[in-house]
């Protein structure tokens, strides 16, 4: 067994961990001071892995249960006022008044550790009302779709262009998860849209997002930093959206945009 050390800013850890698991990592630990160490069996292509992930070093490792060690680093997480996120291998009960959501860290983006996912969950608490129909675009592991259902949404659809993410999301968010994007959704179908994806993708999908919203519906948009929010807002307004508010967590931002009645 060997390991590679990867330097990366903390805000990129979640996505990088998902990619490492997908490439067959036997375990991943976060390093003190930043960065990751990923463990692989000897038959893995060390050179290709080091090149792909821009590893700064590698070393031989003694045989240990690296998966168990990696899992030990994942603790339950309180998000907002209503949610309790817990790794699927733990049986911790939710505190009173909170919804329990089991997540599989590393299998798809959106496990709740990243600030943008937390921003979306907190915004869902504020904007989901009983009876609303919700569309989660770029659902990842399906955490936002699950949250909307728990908050009382009448119907929740979720989509992702990654078939593997769709399979993962169906395990928690149910059958209304499909491979594709907002262009497959009928006009005015959703009273609320959540999209935690890249700013470039949000701007490209802006016409479809506004088309899918019912009059008076709102879009909760994140996946970008504060300095990128103005460009995203301008594109949504150009497509007919009305800016409502910005929420921030660290360097990350969430925009609330409404389709006028």
Coordinates of C-alpha atoms in Angstrom, one line a residue:
X1 CA 0.0 0.0 0.0
X2 CA 1.1 3.6 -0.7
X3 CA -0.2 7.1 -0.1
X4 CA 0.0 10.4 -1.9
X5 CA -0.1 13.8 -0.3
X6 CA -2.2 16.5 -2.1
X7 CA -2.2 20.2 -1.3
X8 CA -5.5 21.9 -1.8
X9 CA -7.5 24.7 -0.2
X10 CA -10.1 23.6 2.4
X11 CA -13.0 24.7 0.2
X12 CA -12.0 22.1 -2.4
X13 CA -11.6 19.2 -0.1
X14 CA -15.1 17.8 -0.5
X15 CA -15.0 17.6 -4.3
X16 CA -11.5 16.2 -4.3
X17 CA -12.4 13.5 -1.8
X18 CA -15.2 12.4 -4.0
X19 CA -12.8 12.2 -7.0
X20 CA -10.3 10.2 -4.9
X21 CA -12.9 7.7 -3.8
X22 CA -14.1 7.3 -7.4
X23 CA -10.5 6.5 -8.3
X24 CA -10.3 3.6 -5.9
X25 CA -8.8 5.2 -2.8
X26 CA -8.7 2.8 0.2
X27 CA -8.9 5.7 2.7
X28 CA -8.5 9.5 3.0
X29 CA -7.4 11.6 5.9
X30 CA -7.3 15.4 6.2
X31 CA -3.9 16.7 7.2
X32 CA -3.3 19.2 9.9
X33 CA -2.6 22.6 8.3
X34 CA -4.5 21.7 5.1
X35 CA -4.3 19.1 2.3
X36 CA -5.2 15.4 2.1
X37 CA -3.4 12.1 2.2
X38 CA -5.0 9.4 0.1
X39 CA -4.2 5.7 0.4
X40 CA -4.2 3.2 -2.4
X41 CA -3.4 -0.5 -2.9
X42 CA -0.2 -1.4 -4.6
X43 CA -1.8 -2.4 -7.9
X44 CA -3.0 1.2 -8.4
X45 CA -1.1 3.3 -10.9
X46 CA 0.9 5.6 -8.6
X47 CA 2.4 7.7 -11.4
X48 CA -1.0 8.4 -13.0
X49 CA -2.6 9.2 -9.7
X50 CA 0.2 11.5 -8.7
X51 CA 0.0 13.3 -12.0
X52 CA -3.8 13.7 -12.0
X53 CA -4.0 15.0 -8.4
X54 CA -0.8 17.0 -8.5
X55 CA 0.6 15.1 -5.6
X56 CA 3.5 16.7 -3.7
X57 CA 4.9 13.4 -2.4
X58 CA 4.2 9.7 -2.0
X59 CA 5.3 7.1 0.5
X60 CA 4.9 3.4 1.3
X61 CA 2.4 2.5 4.1
X62 CA 2.1 -0.4 6.4
X63 CA -1.1 -2.4 6.1
X64 CA -3.9 -0.9 8.2
X65 CA -7.6 -0.5 7.9
X66 CA -7.4 2.9 6.3
X67 CA -11.1 3.0 5.5
X68 CA -11.9 2.7 9.3
X69 CA -9.3 5.4 10.0
X70 CA -10.8 7.6 7.4
X71 CA -14.3 7.1 8.7
X72 CA -13.2 8.0 12.2
X73 CA -12.6 11.5 11.0
X74 CA -16.2 12.1 10.0
X75 CA -18.4 13.4 12.8
X76 CA -22.1 14.3 12.7
X77 CA -22.8 17.9 11.8
X78 CA -25.5 20.4 12.8
X79 CA -26.6 22.7 10.0
X80 CA -29.0 25.5 10.4
X81 CA -31.8 25.1 12.8
X82 CA -33.4 21.9 11.6
X83 CA -30.8 19.5 10.2
X84 CA -28.5 16.8 11.6
X85 CA -26.1 15.3 9.0
X86 CA -24.6 12.0 10.0
X87 CA -22.3 9.6 8.0
X88 CA -24.3 6.5 6.9
X89 CA -22.2 4.1 9.0
X90 CA -23.1 5.8 12.3
X91 CA -26.3 5.4 14.2
X92 CA -26.3 8.7 16.2
X93 CA -29.9 9.8 16.7
X94 CA -30.9 13.3 15.7
X95 CA -31.3 15.9 18.5
X96 CA -34.8 16.9 19.3
X97 CA -36.4 19.1 16.7
X98 CA -33.9 18.3 14.0
X99 CA -34.2 16.1 10.8
X100 CA -31.6 13.4 10.5
X101 CA -30.0 13.0 7.0
X102 CA -27.6 10.1 6.4
X103 CA -24.8 11.0 4.0
X104 CA -22.1 9.0 2.3
X105 CA -19.0 11.3 2.4
X106 CA -16.9 11.2 -0.7
X107 CA -19.4 9.4 -3.0
X108 CA -20.8 12.6 -4.6
X109 CA -20.7 16.3 -4.0
X110 CA -23.0 17.8 -1.4
X111 CA -22.4 15.9 1.9
X112 CA -23.0 19.1 4.0
X113 CA -19.4 19.9 4.9
X114 CA -19.0 22.6 2.3
X115 CA -20.2 26.1 3.0
X116 CA -22.3 26.3 -0.2
X117 CA -24.3 23.1 0.8
X118 CA -24.9 24.6 4.3
X119 CA -26.0 27.9 2.7
X120 CA -28.5 26.0 0.6
X121 CA -29.9 24.0 3.5
X122 CA -30.3 27.1 5.6
X123 CA -32.1 28.8 2.7
X124 CA -34.4 25.9 2.2
X125 CA -35.4 26.2 5.9
X126 CA -36.5 29.8 5.2
X127 CA -38.1 29.3 1.8
X128 CA -39.7 25.8 1.7
X129 CA -43.4 26.0 2.6
X130 CA -45.9 23.1 2.8
X131 CA -47.2 22.3 -0.7
X132 CA -44.4 23.9 -2.7
X133 CA -42.9 21.9 -5.6
X134 CA -39.1 21.8 -5.6
X135 CA -36.6 21.1 -8.3
X136 CA -33.0 20.4 -7.2
X137 CA -30.6 20.9 -10.2
X138 CA -27.2 19.2 -10.0
X139 CA -28.4 17.2 -7.0
X140 CA -25.1 15.4 -6.3
X141 CA -25.8 13.0 -3.4
X142 CA -29.4 14.3 -3.1
X143 CA -29.0 16.1 0.2
X144 CA -31.0 19.2 -0.8
X145 CA -33.8 17.1 -2.3
X146 CA -34.0 15.1 0.9
X147 CA -34.1 18.3 3.0
X148 CA -36.9 19.8 0.9
X149 CA -39.0 16.7 1.4
X150 CA -38.4 16.7 5.1
X151 CA -39.4 20.4 5.3
X152 CA -42.8 19.6 3.8
X153 CA -42.5 20.1 0.1
X154 CA -45.4 18.6 -1.8
X155 CA -43.3 17.2 -4.6
X156 CA -39.5 17.1 -5.1
X157 CA -37.7 16.4 -8.4
X158 CA -33.9 16.2 -8.6
X159 CA -31.5 15.9 -11.5
X160 CA -27.8 15.5 -12.3
X161 CA -25.9 14.9 -15.5
X162 CA -23.7 12.3 -13.6
X163 CA -25.4 8.9 -13.7
X164 CA -23.4 7.7 -10.7
X165 CA -24.6 10.7 -8.7
X166 CA -28.2 10.0 -9.7
X167 CA -28.0 6.4 -8.5
X168 CA -26.6 7.6 -5.1
X169 CA -29.2 10.3 -4.8
X170 CA -32.1 7.9 -5.5
X171 CA -31.0 5.9 -2.4
X172 CA -32.0 8.9 -0.2
X173 CA -34.1 11.2 -2.3
X174 CA -36.4 8.7 -3.9
X175 CA -37.5 7.8 -7.4
X176 CA -38.0 11.4 -8.7
X177 CA -34.3 11.7 -9.5
X178 CA -33.3 11.6 -13.1
X179 CA -30.3 11.9 -15.3
X180 CA -30.4 15.2 -17.1
X181 CA -30.9 18.9 -16.4
X182 CA -33.5 21.6 -16.1
X183 CA -34.2 21.5 -19.9
X184 CA -36.2 18.3 -19.3
X185 CA -38.6 20.0 -16.9
X186 CA -41.9 21.5 -18.0
X187 CA -42.5 25.2 -18.0
X188 CA -43.5 26.6 -14.6
X189 CA -43.3 23.3 -12.8
X190 CA -41.4 24.4 -9.7
X191 CA -42.2 26.9 -7.0
X192 CA -38.7 26.6 -5.8
X193 CA -35.4 25.7 -7.5
X194 CA -32.2 24.8 -5.6
X195 CA -28.9 24.7 -7.6
X196 CA -25.6 24.3 -5.9
X197 CA -23.4 24.2 -9.0
X198 CA -20.7 26.2 -10.6
X199 CA -21.3 29.9 -11.5
X200 CA -20.6 29.2 -15.2
X201 CA -23.3 26.4 -15.2
X202 CA -25.8 28.6 -13.4
X203 CA -25.4 31.4 -15.9
X204 CA -25.6 29.0 -18.8
X205 CA -28.8 27.5 -17.4
X206 CA -30.3 30.8 -16.4
X207 CA -33.0 30.8 -19.2
X208 CA -34.1 27.2 -18.2
X209 CA -34.1 28.0 -14.5
X210 CA -36.4 30.9 -15.0
X211 CA -38.6 29.0 -17.4
X212 CA -39.0 26.2 -14.9
X213 CA -40.1 28.5 -12.1
X214 CA -43.8 29.2 -11.6
X215 CA -44.7 32.9 -11.3
X216 CA -43.6 34.1 -7.9
X217 CA -41.3 31.1 -7.5
X218 CA -37.8 31.5 -6.1
X219 CA -34.4 30.1 -7.1
X220 CA -31.8 29.4 -4.4
X221 CA -28.4 29.5 -6.2
X222 CA -25.0 28.8 -4.8
X223 CA -21.7 27.1 -5.7
X224 CA -19.8 30.4 -6.1
X225 CA -17.8 32.8 -4.1
X226 CA -18.9 36.3 -3.1
X227 CA -16.8 38.0 -5.8
X228 CA -18.6 35.9 -8.5
X229 CA -22.1 36.7 -7.2
X230 CA -22.6 40.0 -9.2
X231 CA -22.1 38.2 -12.6
X232 CA -24.5 35.4 -11.7
X233 CA -27.1 38.0 -10.5
X234 CA -26.7 40.1 -13.6
X235 CA -27.3 37.1 -15.9
X236 CA -30.4 35.9 -13.9
X237 CA -31.8 39.5 -14.0
X238 CA -31.1 39.6 -17.8
X239 CA -33.3 36.5 -18.1
X240 CA -36.2 38.0 -16.2
X241 CA -35.3 37.2 -12.6
X242 CA -35.8 39.6 -9.7
X243 CA -33.0 39.7 -7.2
X244 CA -34.2 39.2 -3.6
X245 CA -31.2 38.8 -1.3
X246 CA -27.6 37.5 -0.9
X247 CA -26.5 35.2 1.9
X248 CA -22.9 34.6 2.8
X249 CA -20.8 32.0 4.7
X250 CA -17.1 32.5 4.7
X251 CA -16.1 33.5 1.2
X252 CA -19.1 31.7 -0.4
X253 CA -22.4 33.2 -1.4
X254 CA -26.0 32.2 -2.1
X255 CA -28.4 34.3 -4.3
X256 CA -32.2 34.3 -3.9
X257 CA -33.8 35.2 -7.2
X258 CA -37.6 35.4 -7.9
X259 CA -39.6 35.0 -11.1
X260 CA -42.0 37.9 -11.0
X261 CA -45.7 37.2 -10.9

